[in-house]
Coordinates of C-alpha atoms and ligand atoms in Angstrom, one line a residue:
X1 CA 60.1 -6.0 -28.3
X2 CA 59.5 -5.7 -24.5
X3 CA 55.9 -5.9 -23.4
X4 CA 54.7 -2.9 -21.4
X5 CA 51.1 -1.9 -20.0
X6 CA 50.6 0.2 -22.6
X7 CA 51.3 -2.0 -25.7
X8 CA 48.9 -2.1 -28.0
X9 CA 46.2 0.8 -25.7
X10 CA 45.1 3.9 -26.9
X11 CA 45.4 7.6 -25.8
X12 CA 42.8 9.3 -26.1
X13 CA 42.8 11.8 -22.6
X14 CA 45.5 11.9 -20.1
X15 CA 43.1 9.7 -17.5
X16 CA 43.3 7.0 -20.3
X17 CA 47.0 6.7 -18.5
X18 CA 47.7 5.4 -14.9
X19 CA 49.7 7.6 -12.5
X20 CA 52.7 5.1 -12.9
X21 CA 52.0 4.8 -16.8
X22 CA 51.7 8.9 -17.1
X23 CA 55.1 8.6 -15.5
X24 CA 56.6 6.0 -17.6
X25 CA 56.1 8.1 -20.8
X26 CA 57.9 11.0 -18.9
X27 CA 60.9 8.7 -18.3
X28 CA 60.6 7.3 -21.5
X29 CA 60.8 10.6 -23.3
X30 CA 63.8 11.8 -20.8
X31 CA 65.3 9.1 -22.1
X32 CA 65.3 9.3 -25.4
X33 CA 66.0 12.9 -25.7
X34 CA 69.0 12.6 -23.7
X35 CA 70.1 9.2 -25.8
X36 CA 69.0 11.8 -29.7
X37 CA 71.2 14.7 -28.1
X38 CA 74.1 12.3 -27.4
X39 CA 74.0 11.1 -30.8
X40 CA 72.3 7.5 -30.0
X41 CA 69.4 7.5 -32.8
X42 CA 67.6 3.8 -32.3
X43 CA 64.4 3.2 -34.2
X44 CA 62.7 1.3 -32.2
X45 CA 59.4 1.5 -34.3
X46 CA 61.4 0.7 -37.8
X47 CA 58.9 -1.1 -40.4
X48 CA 56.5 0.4 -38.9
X49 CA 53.7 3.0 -40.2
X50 CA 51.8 6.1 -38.8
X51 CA 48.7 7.6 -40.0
X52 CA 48.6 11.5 -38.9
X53 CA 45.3 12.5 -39.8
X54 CA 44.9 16.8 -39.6
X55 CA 41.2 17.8 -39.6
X56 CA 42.0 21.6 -38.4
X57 CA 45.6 23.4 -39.0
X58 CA 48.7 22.6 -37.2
X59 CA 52.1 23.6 -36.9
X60 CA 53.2 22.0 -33.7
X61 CA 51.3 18.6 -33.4
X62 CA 52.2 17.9 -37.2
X63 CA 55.7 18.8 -37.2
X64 CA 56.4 17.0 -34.2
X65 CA 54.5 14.1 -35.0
X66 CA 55.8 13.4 -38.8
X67 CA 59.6 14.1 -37.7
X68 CA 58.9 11.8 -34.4
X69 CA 57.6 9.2 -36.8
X70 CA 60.8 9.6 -39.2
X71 CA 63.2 9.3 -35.9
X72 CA 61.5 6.2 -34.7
X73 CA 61.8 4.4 -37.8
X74 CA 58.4 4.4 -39.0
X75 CA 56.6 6.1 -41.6
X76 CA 54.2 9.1 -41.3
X77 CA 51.4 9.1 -43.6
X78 CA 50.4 12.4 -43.2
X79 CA 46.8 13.0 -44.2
X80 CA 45.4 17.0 -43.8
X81 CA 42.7 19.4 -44.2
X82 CA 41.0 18.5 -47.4
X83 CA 43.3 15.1 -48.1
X84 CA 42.4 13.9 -44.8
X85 CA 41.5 10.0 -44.5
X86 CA 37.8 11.3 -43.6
X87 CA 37.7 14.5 -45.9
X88 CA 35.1 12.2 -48.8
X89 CA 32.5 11.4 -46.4
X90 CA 33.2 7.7 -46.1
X91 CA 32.2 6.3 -42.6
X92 CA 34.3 5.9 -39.7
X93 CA 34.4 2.4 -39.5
X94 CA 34.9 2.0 -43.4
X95 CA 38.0 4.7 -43.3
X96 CA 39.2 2.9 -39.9
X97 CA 39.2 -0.6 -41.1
X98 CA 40.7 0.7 -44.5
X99 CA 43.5 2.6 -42.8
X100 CA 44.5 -0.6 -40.3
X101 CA 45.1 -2.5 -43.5
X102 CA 48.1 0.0 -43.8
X103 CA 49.4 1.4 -40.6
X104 CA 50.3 0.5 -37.1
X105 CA 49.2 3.3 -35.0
X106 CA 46.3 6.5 -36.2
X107 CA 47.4 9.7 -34.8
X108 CA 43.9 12.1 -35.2
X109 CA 43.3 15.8 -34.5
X110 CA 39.4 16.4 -35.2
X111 CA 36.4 18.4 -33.6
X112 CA 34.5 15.9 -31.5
X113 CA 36.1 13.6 -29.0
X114 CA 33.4 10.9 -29.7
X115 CA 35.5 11.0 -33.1
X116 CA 38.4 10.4 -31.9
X117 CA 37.1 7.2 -29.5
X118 CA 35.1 6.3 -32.6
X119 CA 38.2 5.4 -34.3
X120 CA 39.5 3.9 -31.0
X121 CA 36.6 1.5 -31.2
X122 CA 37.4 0.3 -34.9
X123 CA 41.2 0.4 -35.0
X124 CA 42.7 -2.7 -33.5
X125 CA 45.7 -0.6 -33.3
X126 CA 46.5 2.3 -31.0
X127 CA 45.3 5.5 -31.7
X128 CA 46.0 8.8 -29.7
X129 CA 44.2 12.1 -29.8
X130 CA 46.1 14.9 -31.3
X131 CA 43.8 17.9 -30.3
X132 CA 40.1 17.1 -29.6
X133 CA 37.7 20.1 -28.2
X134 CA 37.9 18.1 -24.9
X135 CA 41.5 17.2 -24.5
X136 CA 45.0 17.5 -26.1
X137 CA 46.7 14.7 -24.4
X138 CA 49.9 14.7 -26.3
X139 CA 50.0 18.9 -24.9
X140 CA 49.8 17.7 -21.5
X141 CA 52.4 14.9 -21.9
X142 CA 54.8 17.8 -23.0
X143 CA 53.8 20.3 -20.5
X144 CA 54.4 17.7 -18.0
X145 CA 58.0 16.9 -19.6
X146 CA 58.9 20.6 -19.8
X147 CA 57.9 21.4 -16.1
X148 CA 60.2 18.8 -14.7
X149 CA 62.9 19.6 -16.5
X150 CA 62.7 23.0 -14.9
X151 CA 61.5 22.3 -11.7
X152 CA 62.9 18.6 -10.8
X153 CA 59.3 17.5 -10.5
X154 CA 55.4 17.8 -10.8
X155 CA 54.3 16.3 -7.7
X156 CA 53.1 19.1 -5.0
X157 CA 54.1 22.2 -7.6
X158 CA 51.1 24.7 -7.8
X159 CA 49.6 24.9 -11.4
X160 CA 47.6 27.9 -12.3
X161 CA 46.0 27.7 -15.4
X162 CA 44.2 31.8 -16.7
X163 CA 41.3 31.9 -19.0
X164 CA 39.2 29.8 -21.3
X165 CA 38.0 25.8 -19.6
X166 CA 38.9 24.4 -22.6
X167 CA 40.6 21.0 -24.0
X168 CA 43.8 22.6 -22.0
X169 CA 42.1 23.4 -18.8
X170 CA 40.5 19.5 -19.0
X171 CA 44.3 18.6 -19.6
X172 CA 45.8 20.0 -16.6
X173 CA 43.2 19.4 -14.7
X174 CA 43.8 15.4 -15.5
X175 CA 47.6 15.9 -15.3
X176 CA 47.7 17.7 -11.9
X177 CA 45.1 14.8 -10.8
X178 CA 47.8 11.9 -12.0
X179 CA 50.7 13.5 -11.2
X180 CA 49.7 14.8 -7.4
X181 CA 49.6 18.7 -8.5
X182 CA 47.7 21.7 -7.3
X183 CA 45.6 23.1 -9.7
X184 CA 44.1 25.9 -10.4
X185 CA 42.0 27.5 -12.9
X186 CA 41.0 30.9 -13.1
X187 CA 38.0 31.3 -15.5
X188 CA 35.3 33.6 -16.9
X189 CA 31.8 32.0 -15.4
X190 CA 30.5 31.5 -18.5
X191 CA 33.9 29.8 -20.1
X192 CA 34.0 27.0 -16.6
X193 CA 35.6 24.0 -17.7
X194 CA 32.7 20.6 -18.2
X195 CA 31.6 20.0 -14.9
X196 CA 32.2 16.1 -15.6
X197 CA 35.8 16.1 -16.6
X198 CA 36.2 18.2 -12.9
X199 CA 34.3 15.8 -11.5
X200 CA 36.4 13.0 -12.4
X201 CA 39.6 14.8 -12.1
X202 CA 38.6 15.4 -8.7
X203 CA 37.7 12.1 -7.6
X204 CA 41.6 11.2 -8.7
X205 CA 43.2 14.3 -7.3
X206 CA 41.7 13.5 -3.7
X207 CA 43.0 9.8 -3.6
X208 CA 46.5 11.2 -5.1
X209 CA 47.1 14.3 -2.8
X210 CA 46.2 16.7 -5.0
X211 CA 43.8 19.4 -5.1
X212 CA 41.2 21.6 -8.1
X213 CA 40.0 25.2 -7.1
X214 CA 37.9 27.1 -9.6
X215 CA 38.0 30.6 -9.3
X216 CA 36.0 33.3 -11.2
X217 CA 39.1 35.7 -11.3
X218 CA 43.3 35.4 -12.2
X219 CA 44.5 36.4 -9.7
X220 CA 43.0 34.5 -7.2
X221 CA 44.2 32.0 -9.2
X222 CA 48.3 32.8 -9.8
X223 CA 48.6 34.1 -6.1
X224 CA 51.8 31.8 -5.0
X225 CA 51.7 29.3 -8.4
X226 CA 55.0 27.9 -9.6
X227 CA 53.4 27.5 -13.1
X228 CA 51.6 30.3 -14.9
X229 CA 49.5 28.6 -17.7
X230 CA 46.9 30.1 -20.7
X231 CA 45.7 29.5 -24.3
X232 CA 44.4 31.3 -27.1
X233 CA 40.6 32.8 -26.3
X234 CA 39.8 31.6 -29.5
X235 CA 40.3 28.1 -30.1
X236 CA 40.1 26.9 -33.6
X237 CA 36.2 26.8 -34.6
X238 CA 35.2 30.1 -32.4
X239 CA 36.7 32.7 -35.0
X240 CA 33.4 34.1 -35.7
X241 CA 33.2 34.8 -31.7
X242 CA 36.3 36.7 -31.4
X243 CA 35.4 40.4 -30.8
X244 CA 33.2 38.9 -28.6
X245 CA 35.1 36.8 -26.4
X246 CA 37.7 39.6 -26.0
X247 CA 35.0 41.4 -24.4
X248 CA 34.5 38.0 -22.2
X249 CA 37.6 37.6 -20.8
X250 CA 38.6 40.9 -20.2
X251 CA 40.9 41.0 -17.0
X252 CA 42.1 37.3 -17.7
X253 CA 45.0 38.7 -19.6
X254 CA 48.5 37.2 -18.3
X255 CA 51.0 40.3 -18.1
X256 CA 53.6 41.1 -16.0
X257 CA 51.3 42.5 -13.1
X258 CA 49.4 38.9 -13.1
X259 CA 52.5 37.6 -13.1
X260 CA 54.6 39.4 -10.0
X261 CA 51.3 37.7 -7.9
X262 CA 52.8 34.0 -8.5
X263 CA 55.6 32.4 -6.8
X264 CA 59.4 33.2 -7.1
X265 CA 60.9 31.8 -9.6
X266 CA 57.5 31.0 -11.2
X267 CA 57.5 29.9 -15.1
X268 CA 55.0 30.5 -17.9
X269 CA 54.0 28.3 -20.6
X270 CA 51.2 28.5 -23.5
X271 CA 50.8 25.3 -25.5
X272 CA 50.8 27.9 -28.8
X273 CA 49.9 29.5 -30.7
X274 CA 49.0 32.8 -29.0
X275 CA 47.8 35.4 -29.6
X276 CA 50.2 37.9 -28.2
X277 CA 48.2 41.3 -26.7
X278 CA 45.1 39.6 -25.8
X279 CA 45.8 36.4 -23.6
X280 CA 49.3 37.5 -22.9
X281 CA 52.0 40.1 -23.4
X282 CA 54.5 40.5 -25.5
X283 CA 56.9 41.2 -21.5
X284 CA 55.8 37.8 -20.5
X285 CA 55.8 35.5 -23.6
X286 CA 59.2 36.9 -24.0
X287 CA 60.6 37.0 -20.4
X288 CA 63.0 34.8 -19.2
X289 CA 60.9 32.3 -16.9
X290 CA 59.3 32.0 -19.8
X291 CA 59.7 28.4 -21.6
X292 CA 57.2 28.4 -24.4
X293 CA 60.1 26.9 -27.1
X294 CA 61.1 24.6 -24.8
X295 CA 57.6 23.5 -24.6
X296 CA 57.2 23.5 -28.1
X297 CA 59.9 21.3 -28.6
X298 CA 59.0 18.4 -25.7
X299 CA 56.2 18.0 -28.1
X300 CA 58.2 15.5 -30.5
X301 CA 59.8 13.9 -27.3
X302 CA 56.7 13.3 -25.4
X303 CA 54.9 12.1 -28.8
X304 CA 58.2 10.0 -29.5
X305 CA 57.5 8.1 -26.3
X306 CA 53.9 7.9 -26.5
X307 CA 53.8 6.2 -30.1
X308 CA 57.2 3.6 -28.8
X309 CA 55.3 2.4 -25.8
X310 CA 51.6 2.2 -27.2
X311 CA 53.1 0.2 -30.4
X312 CA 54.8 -1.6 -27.9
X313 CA 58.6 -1.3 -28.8
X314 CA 60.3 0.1 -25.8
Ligands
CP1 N1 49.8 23.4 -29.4 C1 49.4 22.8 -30.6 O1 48.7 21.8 -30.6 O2 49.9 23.5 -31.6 P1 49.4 23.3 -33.1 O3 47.9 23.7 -33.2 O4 50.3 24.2 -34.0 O5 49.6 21.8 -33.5

């Protein structure tokens, strides 16, 4: 086992990372998709176990998570919905301290980020956030992994993320800040991102040659961006507010119009799932600069890196 700065640390929001850390777990992951597709499968993290723990639906975060767990060696104790480690009522410290007994590293999707650091503050072992309302780390960590592939590098490429400040628009807006990106987020007024989380992010982004503009419209946003970004308008917990909140972001819509305003050769990406005719067309999820699979998939790389380094065995 080699000892490296993240051994042992938690993940809880991309700032939990340093710039050279955030890029360690991008090599990392380069690395060990390149070594699975040439048919070198180590398992670096054998003996070891992972608790997934689900509290709203999945498809991606799940499925990339248990199979990362299977390819590293460990094993994935998935817990969901209503079988999830917290689903009786029993406290967070009692579940935590229960859980430790068992496994090496808590993965944890759940509503509130205090939650998440809750569980942070108990576990003696690492524990990363797999979808908070604040952040989706693990997202981010692909996102990042999926633009440099395409693009040879994050540092000084334009990121324009369209429509609701959520957990995603937090994540770029830490990613752009550690990795020395221009980003920009084009937002209804009432759906700005938490004035805190810019705040920080800005504080990084100046000292790392970056930069954050907020606009009120998309295509302020997208004029000249090599990345195109959205999410869903609804985010799991706001179903009730749907009809309303297409009404809300009305004009924030990513189409092929939006689109033409960004730079040559621009791609688009959407952490998924969408919701294909309000966010974003059918012409753009579909077009060719568009890498949402590719995406998809850097999910299990990203996470395969993230869970090696914080248990400490790369
Ligand atoms: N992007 C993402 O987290 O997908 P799931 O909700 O399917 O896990």
């Amino acid at each position: 086992m080699n000892a490296n700065s993240l051994a042992g640390r938690d993940c809880l929001r991309l700032l939990d990372l340093t710039p050279e850390e955030f890029e360690l777990v991008l090599q990392t992951a380069a690395k060990q998709k390149a070594d699975w597709a040439a048919g070198i499968h180590e398992a670096p993290c054998a003996g070891k176990a992972i608790a997934i723990i689900m509290e709203k639906p999945s498809l991606r975060t799940r499925s990339s998570f248990e199979i990362g767990a299977y390819r590293l060696g460990a094993h994935p104790l998935v817990m969901s919905d209503d079988h999830s480690a917290f689903s009786r009522g029993e406290t967070v410290q009692d579940t935590t301290l229960v859980l430790e007994r068992f496994v090496d590293a808590i993965v944890l999707r759940t509503f509130e980020q205090s939650k998440v650091a809750e569980v942070a503050k108990w576990s003696k072992n690492p524990v990363i956030n797999a979808l908070s309302d604040d952040f989706h780390p693990c997202q981010g960590l692909a996102d990042a992994l999926t633009i440099v592939e395409h693009k040879g590098t994050l540092k000084g490429l334009t990121l324009a993320y369209v429509g609701d400040g959520n957990n995603m628009a937090h994540t770029y807006l830490e990613m752009g800040a550690l990795a020395g990106m221009h980003v920009r987020l084009g937002c209804p007024a009432i759906h700005m991102p938490d004035a805190r989380v810019v705040a920080e992010c800005e504080q990084l982004a100046s000292q790392a040659g970056a930069s954050i503009e907020i606009f009120e419209n998309a295509a302020q946003a997208v004029a000249g961006a090599d990345i195109v970004l959205t999410d869903t308008w609804t985010s799991m917990g706001d179903e009730d507010e749907h009809d309303q909140r297409l009404a809300e972001f009305e004009g924030f819509q990513v189409n092929g119009e939006l689109m033409a305003r960004a730079a040559q050769g621009a791609l688009f990406m959407h952490c998924l799932p969408a919701h294909r005719g309000e966010e974003v067309t059918d012409e753009v999820m579909d077009a060719p600069y568009s890498v949402i699979y590719d995406e998809a998939e850097n999910r299990l790389h990203a996470q395969k890196a993230l869970l090696s380094l914080l248990m400490g065995a790369v």
